[in-house]
Amino acid sequence: MTEKTKDSAVYLDIDKRIFETVIKPLITKELIEEHRMNPIGKHSENLGLVLRYFRRHHEQLEGKDVIICTKPEEEWHLGEYPDERGKRPTIFLDESFGSVEAAEHGLFLKRLKKYGVEV
């Protein structure tokens, strides 16, 4: 195992523990509802912590979930950045949103599911 691989494994282990012990206990039905009611803007301390955890690694784009506007001011979809620079993101057309706020909440719910949180 190379030093870089070892460092990465340690980081991922710590990251998983942070999620399980700090972030996951903050995720309640009330917190999810708070996000639904106000997905953009100022949030409570707990929601802010959860969102910052989900949004970390902002410089790493590969596989990152994103919101894509497909019709200006009218329609948004979730998508995913490709694994190669210069390629277009994949757009998931199976679910569309009528506002950027609804798309933000859809992305939040997707991230929760990705981390094994039942919603």
mmCIF file with all atom_site columns, N, CA and C in Angstrom, residues 66-79 88-89 91 93 96-100 103:
data_model
loop_
_atom_site.group_PDB
_atom_site.id
_atom_site.type_symbol
_atom_site.label_atom_id
_atom_site.label_alt_id
_atom_site.label_comp_id
_atom_site.label_asym_id
_atom_site.label_entity_id
_atom_site.label_seq_id
_atom_site.pdbx_PDB_ins_code
_atom_site.Cartn_x
_atom_site.Cartn_y
_atom_site.Cartn_z
_atom_site.occupancy
_atom_site.B_iso_or_equiv
_atom_site.pdbx_formal_charge
_atom_site.auth_seq_id
_atom_site.auth_comp_id
_atom_site.auth_asym_id
_atom_site.auth_atom_id
_atom_site.pdbx_PDB_model_num
ATOM 1  N N  . VAL A 1 66  ? -25.071 17.666 -9.214  1.00 0.00 ? 66  VAL A N  1
ATOM 2  C CA . VAL A 1 66  ? -25.246 19.081 -9.503  1.00 0.00 ? 66  VAL A CA 1
ATOM 3  C C  . VAL A 1 66  ? -26.666 19.330 -9.986  1.00 0.00 ? 66  VAL A C  1
ATOM 4  N N  . ILE A 1 67  ? -27.057 20.584 -9.922  1.00 0.00 ? 67  ILE A N  1
ATOM 5  C CA . ILE A 1 67  ? -28.353 21.017 -10.451 1.00 0.00 ? 67  ILE A CA 1
ATOM 6  C C  . ILE A 1 67  ? -28.098 21.663 -11.798 1.00 0.00 ? 67  ILE A C  1
ATOM 7  N N  . ILE A 1 68  ? -28.888 21.280 -12.797 1.00 0.00 ? 68  ILE A N  1
ATOM 8  C CA . ILE A 1 68  ? -28.719 21.802 -14.150 1.00 0.00 ? 68  ILE A CA 1
ATOM 9  C C  . ILE A 1 68  ? -30.036 22.420 -14.599 1.00 0.00 ? 68  ILE A C  1
ATOM 10 N N  . CYS A 1 69  ? -29.986 23.673 -14.999 1.00 0.00 ? 69  CYS A N  1
ATOM 11 C CA . CYS A 1 69  ? -31.162 24.354 -15.532 1.00 0.00 ? 69  CYS A CA 1
ATOM 12 C C  . CYS A 1 69  ? -31.296 23.958 -16.998 1.00 0.00 ? 69  CYS A C  1
ATOM 13 N N  . THR A 1 70  ? -32.405 23.324 -17.351 1.00 0.00 ? 70  THR A N  1
ATOM 14 C CA . THR A 1 70  ? -32.601 22.869 -18.733 1.00 0.00 ? 70  THR A CA 1
ATOM 15 C C  . THR A 1 70  ? -33.500 23.806 -19.531 1.00 0.00 ? 70  THR A C  1
ATOM 16 N N  . LYS A 1 71  ? -34.340 24.591 -18.832 1.00 0.00 ? 71  LYS A N  1
ATOM 17 C CA . LYS A 1 71  ? -35.146 25.645 -19.462 1.00 0.00 ? 71  LYS A CA 1
ATOM 18 C C  . LYS A 1 71  ? -35.054 26.845 -18.532 1.00 0.00 ? 71  LYS A C  1
ATOM 19 N N  . PRO A 1 72  ? -34.427 27.930 -18.977 1.00 0.00 ? 72  PRO A N  1
ATOM 20 C CA . PRO A 1 72  ? -34.199 29.076 -18.089 1.00 0.00 ? 72  PRO A CA 1
ATOM 21 C C  . PRO A 1 72  ? -35.452 29.529 -17.339 1.00 0.00 ? 72  PRO A C  1
ATOM 22 N N  . GLU A 1 73  ? -35.289 29.639 -16.015 1.00 0.00 ? 73  GLU A N  1
ATOM 23 C CA . GLU A 1 73  ? -36.355 30.090 -15.107 1.00 0.00 ? 73  GLU A CA 1
ATOM 24 C C  . GLU A 1 73  ? -37.593 29.197 -15.120 1.00 0.00 ? 73  GLU A C  1
ATOM 25 N N  . GLU A 1 74  ? -37.468 27.971 -15.655 1.00 0.00 ? 74  GLU A N  1
ATOM 26 C CA . GLU A 1 74  ? -38.647 27.125 -15.810 1.00 0.00 ? 74  GLU A CA 1
ATOM 27 C C  . GLU A 1 74  ? -38.443 25.673 -15.368 1.00 0.00 ? 74  GLU A C  1
ATOM 28 N N  . GLU A 1 75  ? -37.275 25.085 -15.678 1.00 0.00 ? 75  GLU A N  1
ATOM 29 C CA . GLU A 1 75  ? -37.094 23.652 -15.421 1.00 0.00 ? 75  GLU A CA 1
ATOM 30 C C  . GLU A 1 75  ? -35.649 23.355 -15.029 1.00 0.00 ? 75  GLU A C  1
ATOM 31 N N  . TRP A 1 76  ? -35.521 22.544 -13.980 1.00 0.00 ? 76  TRP A N  1
ATOM 32 C CA . TRP A 1 76  ? -34.215 22.125 -13.478 1.00 0.00 ? 76  TRP A CA 1
ATOM 33 C C  . TRP A 1 76  ? -34.210 20.618 -13.311 1.00 0.00 ? 76  TRP A C  1
ATOM 34 N N  . HIS A 1 77  ? -33.035 20.012 -13.489 1.00 0.00 ? 77  HIS A N  1
ATOM 35 C CA . HIS A 1 77  ? -32.836 18.578 -13.296 1.00 0.00 ? 77  HIS A CA 1
ATOM 36 C C  . HIS A 1 77  ? -31.583 18.369 -12.455 1.00 0.00 ? 77  HIS A C  1
ATOM 37 N N  . LEU A 1 78  ? -31.494 17.198 -11.864 1.00 0.00 ? 78  LEU A N  1
ATOM 38 C CA . LEU A 1 78  ? -30.249 16.827 -11.196 1.00 0.00 ? 78  LEU A CA 1
ATOM 39 C C  . LEU A 1 78  ? -29.334 16.200 -12.239 1.00 0.00 ? 78  LEU A C  1
ATOM 40 N N  . GLY A 1 79  ? -28.070 16.281 -11.980 1.00 0.00 ? 79  GLY A N  1
ATOM 41 C CA . GLY A 1 79  ? -27.095 15.706 -12.893 1.00 0.00 ? 79  GLY A CA 1
ATOM 42 C C  . GLY A 1 79  ? -25.855 15.298 -12.135 1.00 0.00 ? 79  GLY A C  1
ATOM 43 N N  . ARG A 1 88  ? -19.510 16.877 -20.947 1.00 0.00 ? 88  ARG A N  1
ATOM 44 C CA . ARG A 1 88  ? -20.715 17.473 -20.352 1.00 0.00 ? 88  ARG A CA 1
ATOM 45 C C  . ARG A 1 88  ? -21.220 16.609 -19.197 1.00 0.00 ? 88  ARG A C  1
ATOM 46 N N  . PRO A 1 89  ? -21.866 17.246 -18.228 1.00 0.00 ? 89  PRO A N  1
ATOM 47 C CA . PRO A 1 89  ? -22.454 16.466 -17.130 1.00 0.00 ? 89  PRO A CA 1
ATOM 48 C C  . PRO A 1 89  ? -23.593 15.585 -17.651 1.00 0.00 ? 89  PRO A C  1
ATOM 49 N N  . ILE A 1 91  ? -27.290 14.412 -17.382 1.00 0.00 ? 91  ILE A N  1
ATOM 50 C CA . ILE A 1 91  ? -28.527 14.994 -16.863 1.00 0.00 ? 91  ILE A CA 1
ATOM 51 C C  . ILE A 1 91  ? -29.512 13.860 -16.617 1.00 0.00 ? 91  ILE A C  1
ATOM 52 N N  . LEU A 1 93  ? -33.042 12.902 -16.430 1.00 0.00 ? 93  LEU A N  1
ATOM 53 C CA . LEU A 1 93  ? -34.311 13.459 -16.888 1.00 0.00 ? 93  LEU A CA 1
ATOM 54 C C  . LEU A 1 93  ? -35.524 12.842 -16.199 1.00 0.00 ? 93  LEU A C  1
ATOM 55 N N  . SER A 1 96  ? -37.950 16.223 -12.813 1.00 0.00 ? 96  SER A N  1
ATOM 56 C CA . SER A 1 96  ? -37.704 17.635 -13.092 1.00 0.00 ? 96  SER A CA 1
ATOM 57 C C  . SER A 1 96  ? -38.296 18.476 -11.968 1.00 0.00 ? 96  SER A C  1
ATOM 58 N N  . PHE A 1 97  ? -37.794 19.695 -11.856 1.00 0.00 ? 97  PHE A N  1
ATOM 59 C CA . PHE A 1 97  ? -38.213 20.600 -10.801 1.00 0.00 ? 97  PHE A CA 1
ATOM 60 C C  . PHE A 1 97  ? -38.629 21.923 -11.417 1.00 0.00 ? 97  PHE A C  1
ATOM 61 N N  . GLY A 1 98  ? -39.676 22.529 -10.866 1.00 0.00 ? 98  GLY A N  1
ATOM 62 C CA . GLY A 1 98  ? -40.204 23.784 -11.380 1.00 0.00 ? 98  GLY A CA 1
ATOM 63 C C  . GLY A 1 98  ? -39.565 25.022 -10.793 1.00 0.00 ? 98  GLY A C  1
ATOM 64 N N  . SER A 1 99  ? -38.656 24.853 -9.856  1.00 0.00 ? 99  SER A N  1
ATOM 65 C CA . SER A 1 99  ? -37.946 25.992 -9.274  1.00 0.00 ? 99  SER A CA 1
ATOM 66 C C  . SER A 1 99  ? -36.570 25.532 -8.815  1.00 0.00 ? 99  SER A C  1
ATOM 67 N N  . VAL A 1 100 ? -35.654 26.484 -8.715  1.00 0.00 ? 100 VAL A N  1
ATOM 68 C CA . VAL A 1 100 ? -34.318 26.147 -8.244  1.00 0.00 ? 100 VAL A CA 1
ATOM 69 C C  . VAL A 1 100 ? -34.388 25.699 -6.780  1.00 0.00 ? 100 VAL A C  1
ATOM 70 N N  . ALA A 1 103 ? -35.330 22.114 -6.745  1.00 0.00 ? 103 ALA A N  1
ATOM 71 C CA . ALA A 1 103 ? -34.176 21.325 -7.199  1.00 0.00 ? 103 ALA A CA 1
ATOM 72 C C  . ALA A 1 103 ? -33.141 21.199 -6.080  1.00 0.00 ? 103 ALA A C  1
#
